[in-house]
Amino acid sequence: MSTENEGNPVPPAPSAPPVPPASPAASPQAAAFDGGEAPTTPIPPTPQGAPGAPAGDPYGTAPQAPDSSWPPPPPATPSYADPGAGAGAGWGSSYDQQQYQQHQAFQQPEPAPKKGSGRGGLIAAVLVAALVAGGLGGGLGYTLAKNNDDSGSTTISSTSSGGATQVKRAAGTIAAVAQNSLPSTVTIESESTSGDGGTGTGFVFDKQGHIITNNHVVADSLDGGKLTATFPNGKKYDAEVVGHAQGYDVAVIKLKNPPSDLKPLALGDSDKVAVGDETIAIGAPFGLSNTVTTGIISAKNRPVASSDGSSTSKASYMSALQTDASINPGNSGGPLLDASGAVIGINSAIQSASSGGLGSTGQSGSIGLGFAIPINQAKYVAQQLIKTGKPVYAKIGASVSLEDSTGGAQITDSGSGGSAAVESGGPADKAGLKPGDVITKLDDSVIDSGPTLIGEIWTHKPGDKVQITYKRGGSEHTVTVTLGSRVGDN
């Protein structure tokens, strides 16, 4: 299945990973919209910690976020994976660069950057193994929810009749959830030293001023660029990147002079999400800051890979929550909430029907297929980034093929740059796996391709023990593998 990060191109994606219902309620806050021009719409990340969270847990109630290993070459959307990074490179599963190039046909060309705005919107195609396994073939288009519109966010306001009193919304209604959650979301503006950039969304993770968003939302500001975050009340703050993970497409930024009244959004439990549960997405689609849309969880554990489609881009892999809530360029990094207002995911990518035609950026828009990073995983990644500034990935230490297939993830004959396909002394080597073996299951999850395997591995943490089923010479075998770890995106 291919996807594009809202507003950006997306690469081939894996098959289908696991996910469940949501939980905690978001901290209530009255959103005060300034009515002035708001920053362009970025992709929002998911915060952690929230009011009402159990004492002692600064990040609120959330299940353990699994870690996964990092694969090589990316598809055609957000850049997250290290192209060609093989088992020897240290990532969970790696992909062979030549095969990756074969997937380039699914990538959509990146729109030319708009003068003064930056990239003008990236649009890429991602291969979702789950869909491939379902017989849909190899090229579904997805769009990164990052908006590169240089026109700035648009504010739409209406006048209220004089003397009208504010209506009190009943708890549990969409209106009440929006009223409580909007004050804890921000529109992120990212700009490089050359003036290129775009916008996305983010949300308050803790009272210290940490904001969660997507890696591809802040990518332009890295290496000396400029980063700002604007709240619905119009207050804008300069910010800096604390840490970013291309593989997970998660980043944490921190406000330089945070206000004292920050209210983190409550974090739910993405492992308990069920298909059919209500969802609420907040973001700045096409520059329209503080936009709220609704839908349901359409599917869980959807393997998705994405990248910006550039020759040097890396892919990110996720076992995503799929939702039909309207998500467009500019929504990236924003929270996907459950009916109680608890964050269950970070909106990151959408499938698009075309490479352009919507909005002033020419980016594709929502067709009801959006993908969010499960909050359990995002919380774990965010905590690692805050502690050390670097992401930690789980890995099996083997290079696998990116070739379209529903038969499993085949370990290649050699890794990137001629390195060994199975890392000597690594997890796969210790378990007896060899080049040519075809991995078909990881625990109870069916593995139909390399990207699917990577996405599934990354739902775990280093040190976790997993059961891997593989085929060799017509016979099926099952072994226990203790996942290794790799620090950083390189």
Short mmCIF file of C-alpha atoms in Angstrom, two decimals:
data_model
loop_
_atom_site.label_atom_id
_atom_site.label_comp_id
_atom_site.label_asym_id
_atom_site.label_seq_id
_atom_site.Cartn_x
_atom_site.Cartn_y
_atom_site.Cartn_z
CA MET A 1 0.00 0.00 0.00
CA SER A 2 1.45 3.33 -0.84
CA THR A 3 0.83 6.47 1.14
CA GLU A 4 1.74 10.10 1.16
CA ASN A 5 2.40 12.19 4.22
CA GLU A 6 -0.23 14.88 4.22
CA GLY A 7 1.15 17.45 1.89
CA ASN A 8 4.18 15.36 1.06
CA PRO A 9 4.87 12.33 -1.13
CA VAL A 10 4.83 8.90 0.43
CA PRO A 11 6.67 5.59 -0.17
CA PRO A 12 5.69 1.91 -0.26
CA ALA A 13 4.28 0.57 2.94
CA PRO A 14 4.18 -2.72 4.79
CA SER A 15 1.27 -5.00 5.49
CA ALA A 16 -0.82 -5.01 8.58
CA PRO A 17 0.24 -4.57 12.25
CA PRO A 18 -1.85 -4.61 15.45
CA VAL A 19 -3.85 -1.86 17.24
CA PRO A 20 -6.95 -1.52 19.68
CA PRO A 21 -9.30 0.96 21.51
CA ALA A 22 -8.57 4.25 23.16
CA SER A 23 -8.81 5.67 26.68
CA PRO A 24 -8.19 8.75 28.92
CA ALA A 25 -10.01 11.98 28.55
CA ALA A 26 -8.29 15.11 27.36
CA SER A 27 -7.79 18.03 29.70
CA PRO A 28 -10.50 20.63 29.23
CA GLN A 29 -9.49 24.02 27.98
CA ALA A 30 -11.35 26.88 26.43
CA ALA A 31 -9.98 27.58 22.98
CA ALA A 32 -9.63 31.26 22.27
CA PHE A 33 -9.16 31.93 18.62
CA ASP A 34 -7.50 35.16 17.86
CA GLY A 35 -9.11 35.60 14.48
CA GLY A 36 -5.85 36.93 13.14
CA GLU A 37 -3.72 35.22 10.57
CA ALA A 38 -2.51 31.92 11.92
CA PRO A 39 0.61 30.08 10.88
CA THR A 40 0.46 27.73 7.96
CA THR A 41 -0.91 24.33 8.66
CA PRO A 42 1.58 21.64 9.71
CA ILE A 43 1.17 18.04 10.66
CA PRO A 44 0.49 17.56 14.39
CA PRO A 45 2.33 15.09 16.62
CA THR A 46 0.81 13.37 19.57
CA PRO A 47 1.56 14.69 23.03
CA GLN A 48 1.77 12.66 26.12
CA GLY A 49 0.72 13.18 29.62
CA ALA A 50 -2.53 14.78 30.33
CA PRO A 51 -4.66 16.19 33.04
CA GLY A 52 -6.26 13.54 35.05
CA ALA A 53 -3.37 11.19 34.51
CA PRO A 54 -2.45 9.01 37.50
CA ALA A 55 -0.10 10.69 39.95
CA GLY A 56 3.48 9.76 39.39
CA ASP A 57 3.07 9.34 35.65
CA PRO A 58 3.93 12.69 34.01
CA TYR A 59 2.80 11.39 30.65
CA GLY A 60 -0.66 10.16 31.51
CA THR A 61 -2.08 6.71 31.08
CA ALA A 62 -0.74 4.90 28.07
CA PRO A 63 0.31 1.35 27.33
CA GLN A 64 3.90 0.54 26.64
CA ALA A 65 4.95 1.87 23.28
CA PRO A 66 6.57 -0.86 21.24
CA ASP A 67 9.78 -0.24 19.41
CA SER A 68 10.59 -1.51 15.98
CA SER A 69 13.64 -1.90 13.91
CA TRP A 70 14.72 0.42 11.20
CA PRO A 71 14.68 -0.58 7.50
CA PRO A 72 16.67 0.81 4.60
CA PRO A 73 15.34 2.45 1.42
CA PRO A 74 12.10 4.41 1.64
CA PRO A 75 9.07 4.64 -0.56
CA ALA A 76 7.65 7.75 -2.14
CA THR A 77 6.60 9.96 0.77
CA PRO A 78 8.13 11.11 4.02
CA SER A 79 11.80 10.30 4.37
CA TYR A 80 12.26 8.02 7.29
CA ALA A 81 14.23 4.93 6.47
CA ASP A 82 17.87 4.61 5.73
CA PRO A 83 17.97 3.54 2.09
CA GLY A 84 19.92 0.38 1.74
CA ALA A 85 20.53 0.02 5.44
CA GLY A 86 20.99 -3.68 5.91
CA ALA A 87 21.10 -5.91 8.90
CA GLY A 88 24.73 -5.11 9.19
CA ALA A 89 23.74 -1.48 9.34
CA GLY A 90 21.91 -2.17 12.56
CA TRP A 91 18.29 -1.64 11.59
CA GLY A 92 15.62 -4.20 12.31
CA SER A 93 15.17 -5.39 8.78
CA SER A 94 16.76 -3.71 5.86
CA TYR A 95 15.83 -3.43 2.24
CA ASP A 96 17.92 -3.87 -0.80
CA GLN A 97 18.54 -0.58 -2.62
CA GLN A 98 18.00 -2.02 -6.08
CA GLN A 99 14.58 -3.30 -5.08
CA TYR A 100 13.82 0.03 -3.51
CA GLN A 101 14.50 1.74 -6.82
CA GLN A 102 11.95 -0.55 -8.41
CA HIS A 103 9.39 0.93 -6.05
CA GLN A 104 10.17 4.42 -7.24
CA ALA A 105 7.58 3.96 -9.94
CA PHE A 106 4.98 4.35 -7.24
CA GLN A 107 6.31 7.67 -6.11
CA GLN A 108 4.61 10.80 -7.21
CA PRO A 109 6.67 13.79 -8.31
CA GLU A 110 7.17 16.43 -5.66
CA PRO A 111 5.46 19.73 -6.51
CA ALA A 112 7.85 22.61 -7.16
CA PRO A 113 8.35 24.70 -4.02
CA LYS A 114 6.37 27.89 -3.93
CA LYS A 115 8.35 31.11 -3.83
CA GLY A 116 8.71 32.20 -0.25
CA SER A 117 6.89 29.14 1.03
CA GLY A 118 9.32 26.28 0.67
CA ARG A 119 8.53 22.93 -0.76
CA GLY A 120 5.04 23.66 -2.00
CA GLY A 121 3.81 20.32 -0.74
CA LEU A 122 5.33 16.89 -1.00
CA ILE A 123 3.33 14.05 -2.41
CA ALA A 124 4.54 10.49 -2.50
CA ALA A 125 3.30 7.01 -3.11
CA VAL A 126 3.61 4.35 -0.44
CA LEU A 127 3.29 0.62 -0.75
CA VAL A 128 1.14 -0.86 1.98
CA ALA A 129 1.84 -4.53 2.26
CA ALA A 130 -1.46 -5.16 3.94
CA LEU A 131 -3.33 -3.99 0.89
CA VAL A 132 -1.00 -5.87 -1.38
CA ALA A 133 -1.77 -8.99 0.58
CA GLY A 134 -5.42 -8.24 0.10
CA GLY A 135 -4.95 -8.41 -3.64
CA LEU A 136 -5.02 -4.68 -4.30
CA GLY A 137 -1.69 -4.72 -6.03
CA GLY A 138 1.35 -2.59 -5.42
CA GLY A 139 0.58 1.07 -5.93
CA LEU A 140 -1.80 2.85 -3.61
CA GLY A 141 -1.13 6.57 -3.35
CA TYR A 142 -0.80 8.32 -0.01
CA THR A 143 -0.05 11.87 0.97
CA LEU A 144 1.90 13.26 3.91
CA ALA A 145 -0.20 15.59 5.98
CA LYS A 146 2.33 18.36 5.83
CA ASN A 147 1.23 21.59 4.24
CA ASN A 148 3.76 23.69 2.37
CA ASP A 149 1.38 26.49 1.48
CA ASP A 150 3.16 29.82 1.76
CA SER A 151 -0.04 31.81 1.91
CA GLY A 152 -0.20 31.37 5.68
CA SER A 153 -3.06 29.86 7.60
CA THR A 154 -6.49 31.16 6.91
CA THR A 155 -8.83 32.15 9.68
CA ILE A 156 -12.55 31.88 9.14
CA SER A 157 -14.70 33.70 11.67
CA SER A 158 -18.33 34.52 12.07
CA THR A 159 -20.09 37.16 14.10
CA SER A 160 -22.42 36.13 16.88
CA SER A 161 -25.67 37.83 17.63
CA GLY A 162 -25.36 40.48 20.30
CA GLY A 163 -26.16 39.44 23.84
CA ALA A 164 -25.90 35.72 23.03
CA THR A 165 -24.52 33.66 25.91
CA GLN A 166 -22.03 30.86 25.45
CA VAL A 167 -23.68 27.47 25.17
CA LYS A 168 -22.44 24.85 27.60
CA ARG A 169 -21.64 21.62 25.79
CA ALA A 170 -22.48 18.30 27.39
CA ALA A 171 -19.46 16.21 28.37
CA GLY A 172 -18.67 13.50 25.85
CA THR A 173 -19.98 15.39 22.83
CA ILE A 174 -17.68 16.20 19.92
CA ALA A 175 -18.15 19.89 20.65
CA ALA A 176 -17.02 19.41 24.26
CA VAL A 177 -14.00 17.35 23.22
CA ALA A 178 -13.00 19.99 20.68
CA GLN A 179 -13.44 22.80 23.20
CA ASN A 180 -11.21 21.00 25.72
CA SER A 181 -8.56 19.82 23.25
CA LEU A 182 -8.05 22.75 20.89
CA PRO A 183 -6.20 24.91 23.46
CA SER A 184 -3.57 22.16 23.71
CA THR A 185 -2.85 21.94 19.98
CA VAL A 186 -0.50 24.13 17.96
CA THR A 187 0.17 25.00 14.35
CA ILE A 188 3.86 24.48 13.61
CA GLU A 189 5.76 26.54 11.08
CA SER A 190 9.10 25.10 9.96
CA GLU A 191 11.56 27.04 7.82
CA SER A 192 15.04 26.18 6.58
CA THR A 193 17.99 28.59 6.42
CA SER A 194 17.25 29.04 2.70
CA GLY A 195 13.65 30.05 3.37
CA ASP A 196 12.05 26.78 2.29
CA GLY A 197 9.57 25.18 4.65
CA GLY A 198 6.02 24.24 5.45
CA THR A 199 3.51 23.84 8.23
CA GLY A 200 2.05 21.07 10.34
CA THR A 201 0.41 20.40 13.67
CA GLY A 202 1.47 19.35 17.14
CA PHE A 203 0.05 18.95 20.64
CA VAL A 204 1.16 19.60 24.20
CA PHE A 205 2.91 16.57 25.69
CA ASP A 206 3.83 17.89 29.13
CA LYS A 207 3.84 21.06 31.25
CA GLN A 208 7.53 21.68 30.53
CA GLY A 209 6.66 22.82 27.01
CA HIS A 210 7.35 19.67 24.99
CA ILE A 211 5.22 19.32 21.87
CA ILE A 212 4.84 16.09 19.86
CA THR A 213 4.60 16.15 16.08
CA ASN A 214 5.86 14.32 12.97
CA ASN A 215 9.49 14.25 11.93
CA HIS A 216 8.59 15.41 8.43
CA VAL A 217 6.87 18.48 9.88
CA VAL A 218 10.06 19.83 11.46
CA ALA A 219 12.60 18.48 8.95
CA ASP A 220 13.04 21.84 7.21
CA SER A 221 14.05 23.60 10.42
CA LEU A 222 16.90 21.23 11.24
CA ASP A 223 20.46 22.51 10.87
CA GLY A 224 19.88 26.10 11.82
CA GLY A 225 16.38 26.73 10.53
CA LYS A 226 13.48 28.46 12.26
CA LEU A 227 10.62 26.81 14.13
CA THR A 228 7.51 28.38 15.68
CA ALA A 229 4.36 27.06 17.33
CA THR A 230 1.10 29.02 17.44
CA PHE A 231 -1.80 28.27 19.77
CA PRO A 232 -5.49 28.80 18.87
CA ASN A 233 -5.51 32.01 20.94
CA GLY A 234 -2.97 33.47 18.54
CA LYS A 235 0.04 33.33 20.88
CA LYS A 236 3.17 32.30 18.99
CA TYR A 237 6.32 30.83 20.52
CA ASP A 238 9.76 30.13 19.12
CA ALA A 239 10.68 26.47 19.49
CA GLU A 240 13.58 24.09 19.01
CA VAL A 241 13.80 20.43 18.06
CA VAL A 242 14.64 18.26 21.09
CA GLY A 243 14.88 15.07 19.06
CA HIS A 244 13.52 13.49 15.90
CA ALA A 245 13.13 9.94 14.57
CA GLN A 246 12.88 9.52 10.81
CA GLY A 247 12.06 5.82 11.05
CA TYR A 248 9.08 6.38 13.32
CA ASP A 249 8.23 9.81 11.82
CA VAL A 250 8.01 11.23 15.33
CA ALA A 251 9.62 14.41 16.63
CA VAL A 252 9.56 16.37 19.89
CA ILE A 253 10.01 20.14 19.97
CA LYS A 254 10.11 22.44 22.98
CA LEU A 255 8.77 25.96 23.37
CA LYS A 256 11.62 28.30 24.31
CA ASN A 257 9.55 30.35 26.77
CA PRO A 258 6.53 28.14 27.52
CA PRO A 259 3.52 29.59 29.32
CA SER A 260 2.88 28.38 32.86
CA ASP A 261 -0.64 27.18 32.15
CA LEU A 262 0.07 24.46 29.56
CA LYS A 263 -2.39 21.55 29.71
CA PRO A 264 -1.09 18.32 28.17
CA LEU A 265 -3.62 16.26 26.28
CA ALA A 266 -4.56 12.98 27.99
CA LEU A 267 -3.06 9.92 26.31
CA GLY A 268 -5.24 6.93 25.54
CA ASP A 269 -4.35 3.28 24.99
CA SER A 270 -3.99 2.56 21.28
CA ASP A 271 -3.78 -1.18 21.97
CA LYS A 272 -7.41 -1.12 23.09
CA VAL A 273 -8.78 0.71 20.06
CA ALA A 274 -11.45 -1.19 18.15
CA VAL A 275 -12.58 -0.89 14.55
CA GLY A 276 -15.64 1.33 14.53
CA ASP A 277 -14.58 3.51 17.49
CA GLU A 278 -15.23 7.23 16.96
CA THR A 279 -12.26 9.44 16.11
CA ILE A 280 -11.68 13.20 16.18
CA ALA A 281 -8.77 14.78 14.30
CA ILE A 282 -7.41 18.28 14.92
CA GLY A 283 -5.05 20.11 12.59
CA ALA A 284 -4.51 22.87 10.05
CA PRO A 285 -5.51 21.44 6.65
CA PHE A 286 -4.36 23.70 3.82
CA GLY A 287 -3.61 26.49 6.30
CA LEU A 288 -6.98 26.38 8.06
CA SER A 289 -5.69 26.20 11.62
CA ASN A 290 -7.72 24.65 14.46
CA THR A 291 -9.86 22.51 12.17
CA VAL A 292 -11.76 19.62 13.75
CA THR A 293 -12.98 16.60 11.75
CA THR A 294 -14.56 13.33 12.81
CA GLY A 295 -14.78 9.72 11.69
CA ILE A 296 -14.14 6.20 12.95
CA ILE A 297 -11.30 3.72 13.21
CA SER A 298 -11.51 1.99 9.83
CA ALA A 299 -8.77 -0.58 10.44
CA LYS A 300 -5.90 -1.37 12.79
CA ASN A 301 -2.32 -2.53 12.34
CA ARG A 302 -2.20 -1.22 8.79
CA PRO A 303 1.40 -1.47 7.51
CA VAL A 304 2.36 1.88 5.99
CA ALA A 305 5.68 3.18 4.67
CA SER A 306 6.28 6.73 3.55
CA SER A 307 8.97 9.14 2.38
CA ASP A 308 9.26 12.46 0.58
CA GLY A 309 10.28 10.81 -2.65
CA SER A 310 13.66 12.53 -2.95
CA SER A 311 16.75 10.57 -3.98
CA THR A 312 18.22 10.90 -0.49
CA SER A 313 15.04 10.37 1.47
CA LYS A 314 14.61 7.61 4.02
CA ALA A 315 11.38 5.83 4.74
CA SER A 316 9.34 5.62 7.91
CA TYR A 317 7.34 2.52 8.74
CA MET A 318 4.33 2.21 10.96
CA SER A 319 1.69 -0.29 11.97
CA ALA A 320 -0.94 2.40 11.65
CA LEU A 321 -4.42 3.15 12.84
CA GLN A 322 -6.56 3.80 9.76
CA THR A 323 -9.33 6.40 10.01
CA ASP A 324 -11.82 8.02 7.68
CA ALA A 325 -11.72 11.31 9.60
CA SER A 326 -10.82 13.97 7.05
CA ILE A 327 -7.04 14.52 7.09
CA ASN A 328 -5.31 16.81 4.60
CA PRO A 329 -1.94 18.51 4.07
CA GLY A 330 -1.32 20.49 7.27
CA ASN A 331 -2.87 17.88 9.58
CA SER A 332 0.41 16.01 10.00
CA GLY A 333 1.59 15.76 13.57
CA GLY A 334 -1.82 16.56 15.01
CA PRO A 335 -3.71 14.40 17.50
CA LEU A 336 -6.20 11.69 16.62
CA LEU A 337 -8.56 11.57 19.61
CA ASP A 338 -11.09 9.03 20.81
CA ALA A 339 -14.63 9.93 21.84
CA SER A 340 -13.46 10.89 25.35
CA GLY A 341 -10.79 13.27 24.05
CA ALA A 342 -7.79 11.03 24.77
CA VAL A 343 -5.03 10.90 22.16
CA ILE A 344 -4.85 7.51 20.44
CA GLY A 345 -2.60 8.44 17.53
CA ILE A 346 -0.58 11.03 15.61
CA ASN A 347 -2.00 11.84 12.17
CA SER A 348 0.79 11.23 9.67
CA ALA A 349 -0.28 10.18 6.18
CA ILE A 350 -3.19 9.78 3.80
CA GLN A 351 -3.88 7.86 0.66
CA SER A 352 -4.54 10.18 -2.25
CA ALA A 353 -6.29 9.60 -5.55
CA SER A 354 -3.99 11.98 -7.44
CA SER A 355 -0.84 14.03 -7.05
CA GLY A 356 -2.51 17.39 -7.00
CA GLY A 357 -5.55 19.53 -7.62
CA LEU A 358 -6.56 20.49 -4.09
CA GLY A 359 -5.84 23.79 -2.42
CA SER A 360 -3.37 26.41 -3.49
CA THR A 361 -0.43 24.04 -3.04
CA GLY A 362 -1.62 21.54 -5.61
CA GLN A 363 -1.44 18.81 -2.99
CA SER A 364 -3.84 15.89 -2.92
CA GLY A 365 -6.60 15.86 -0.35
CA SER A 366 -8.49 13.38 1.78
CA ILE A 367 -10.43 10.54 0.22
CA GLY A 368 -11.25 9.00 3.57
CA LEU A 369 -8.06 6.98 4.05
CA GLY A 370 -5.91 8.48 6.78
CA PHE A 371 -3.17 6.86 8.87
CA ALA A 372 -2.00 7.64 12.39
CA ILE A 373 0.96 6.43 14.43
CA PRO A 374 -0.44 4.56 17.49
CA ILE A 375 0.08 6.69 20.59
CA ASN A 376 1.55 3.80 22.59
CA GLN A 377 4.46 3.68 20.18
CA ALA A 378 4.69 7.46 19.83
CA LYS A 379 4.80 7.92 23.61
CA TYR A 380 7.74 5.53 23.96
CA VAL A 381 9.60 7.25 21.15
CA ALA A 382 8.90 10.72 22.55
CA GLN A 383 10.17 9.75 25.99
CA GLN A 384 13.40 8.43 24.45
CA LEU A 385 13.85 11.64 22.46
CA ILE A 386 13.33 13.81 25.54
CA LYS A 387 15.81 11.74 27.57
CA THR A 388 18.61 11.36 25.03
CA GLY A 389 17.64 13.30 21.91
CA LYS A 390 17.98 10.13 19.83
CA PRO A 391 15.54 7.41 18.79
CA VAL A 392 16.04 3.74 19.67
CA TYR A 393 14.88 1.06 17.26
CA ALA A 394 14.33 -2.67 17.76
CA LYS A 395 16.00 -4.90 15.17
CA ILE A 396 16.45 -8.53 14.14
CA GLY A 397 19.73 -7.88 12.36
CA ALA A 398 18.80 -9.15 8.90
CA SER A 399 18.35 -7.52 5.51
CA VAL A 400 15.03 -8.30 3.84
CA SER A 401 13.68 -7.73 0.37
CA LEU A 402 11.33 -4.85 -0.46
CA GLU A 403 9.98 -6.69 -3.45
CA ASP A 404 6.18 -6.82 -3.74
CA SER A 405 5.05 -10.13 -2.39
CA THR A 406 2.31 -11.71 -0.34
CA GLY A 407 4.45 -14.72 0.49
CA GLY A 408 6.49 -13.15 3.27
CA ALA A 409 9.68 -11.20 3.94
CA GLN A 410 12.66 -12.90 2.32
CA ILE A 411 16.13 -12.44 3.79
CA THR A 412 18.36 -11.23 0.96
CA ASP A 413 21.59 -12.84 -0.19
CA SER A 414 23.56 -9.75 0.81
CA GLY A 415 23.01 -6.53 2.73
CA SER A 416 23.58 -2.96 1.62
CA GLY A 417 26.99 -2.13 0.25
CA GLY A 418 27.87 -5.80 0.03
CA SER A 419 27.60 -6.37 3.78
CA ALA A 420 26.32 -9.65 5.21
CA ALA A 421 22.56 -10.12 4.92
CA VAL A 422 22.47 -11.60 8.42
CA GLU A 423 24.47 -9.63 10.96
CA SER A 424 27.10 -11.83 12.57
CA GLY A 425 26.21 -12.42 16.21
CA GLY A 426 22.96 -10.51 15.81
CA PRO A 427 19.46 -11.64 16.86
CA ALA A 428 18.64 -13.38 13.56
CA ASP A 429 22.04 -15.08 13.44
CA LYS A 430 21.69 -16.39 16.99
CA ALA A 431 18.24 -17.75 16.10
CA GLY A 432 19.66 -19.63 13.11
CA LEU A 433 18.09 -17.54 10.33
CA LYS A 434 19.93 -17.52 6.99
CA PRO A 435 19.83 -15.74 3.60
CA GLY A 436 16.95 -17.08 1.53
CA ASP A 437 14.69 -17.79 4.52
CA VAL A 438 11.19 -16.35 4.10
CA ILE A 439 9.65 -14.95 7.30
CA THR A 440 5.86 -15.47 7.28
CA LYS A 441 4.81 -14.63 10.84
CA LEU A 442 5.97 -12.59 13.81
CA ASP A 443 4.08 -13.83 16.85
CA ASP A 444 0.44 -13.91 15.65
CA SER A 445 0.89 -11.30 12.92
CA VAL A 446 1.05 -12.50 9.32
CA ILE A 447 4.08 -11.12 7.48
CA ASP A 448 3.50 -10.73 3.74
CA SER A 449 6.43 -8.48 2.80
CA GLY A 450 9.62 -6.83 4.03
CA PRO A 451 7.94 -3.50 4.88
CA THR A 452 5.31 -5.34 6.90
CA LEU A 453 7.99 -7.11 8.91
CA ILE A 454 9.76 -3.83 9.65
CA GLY A 455 6.57 -2.10 10.76
CA GLU A 456 5.74 -5.03 13.03
CA ILE A 457 9.22 -5.19 14.56
CA TRP A 458 9.01 -1.49 15.37
CA THR A 459 5.92 -2.01 17.49
CA HIS A 460 8.27 -3.76 19.93
CA LYS A 461 11.11 -2.61 22.14
CA PRO A 462 14.73 -3.82 22.17
CA GLY A 463 14.99 -6.88 24.39
CA ASP A 464 11.48 -8.14 23.61
CA LYS A 465 11.26 -11.82 22.69
CA VAL A 466 9.23 -12.64 19.59
CA GLN A 467 8.29 -15.85 17.80
CA ILE A 468 9.33 -15.84 14.15
CA THR A 469 7.96 -18.39 11.72
CA TYR A 470 9.88 -18.88 8.49
CA LYS A 471 10.11 -21.22 5.50
CA ARG A 472 13.30 -22.85 4.26
CA GLY A 473 13.47 -25.46 1.52
CA GLY A 474 9.74 -26.10 1.65
CA SER A 475 9.70 -26.70 5.40
CA GLU A 476 8.29 -24.36 8.06
CA HIS A 477 10.16 -23.56 11.26
CA THR A 478 9.52 -21.37 14.32
CA VAL A 479 12.24 -19.79 16.46
CA THR A 480 12.38 -17.33 19.35
CA VAL A 481 14.28 -14.14 18.62
CA THR A 482 15.38 -11.59 21.22
CA LEU A 483 15.26 -8.22 19.48
CA GLY A 484 18.42 -6.14 19.43
CA SER A 485 18.63 -2.35 19.36
CA ARG A 486 20.03 0.46 17.31
CA VAL A 487 20.35 4.07 18.40
CA GLY A 488 19.87 6.90 15.93
CA ASP A 489 18.65 7.19 12.36
CA ASN A 490 21.95 6.71 10.55
#
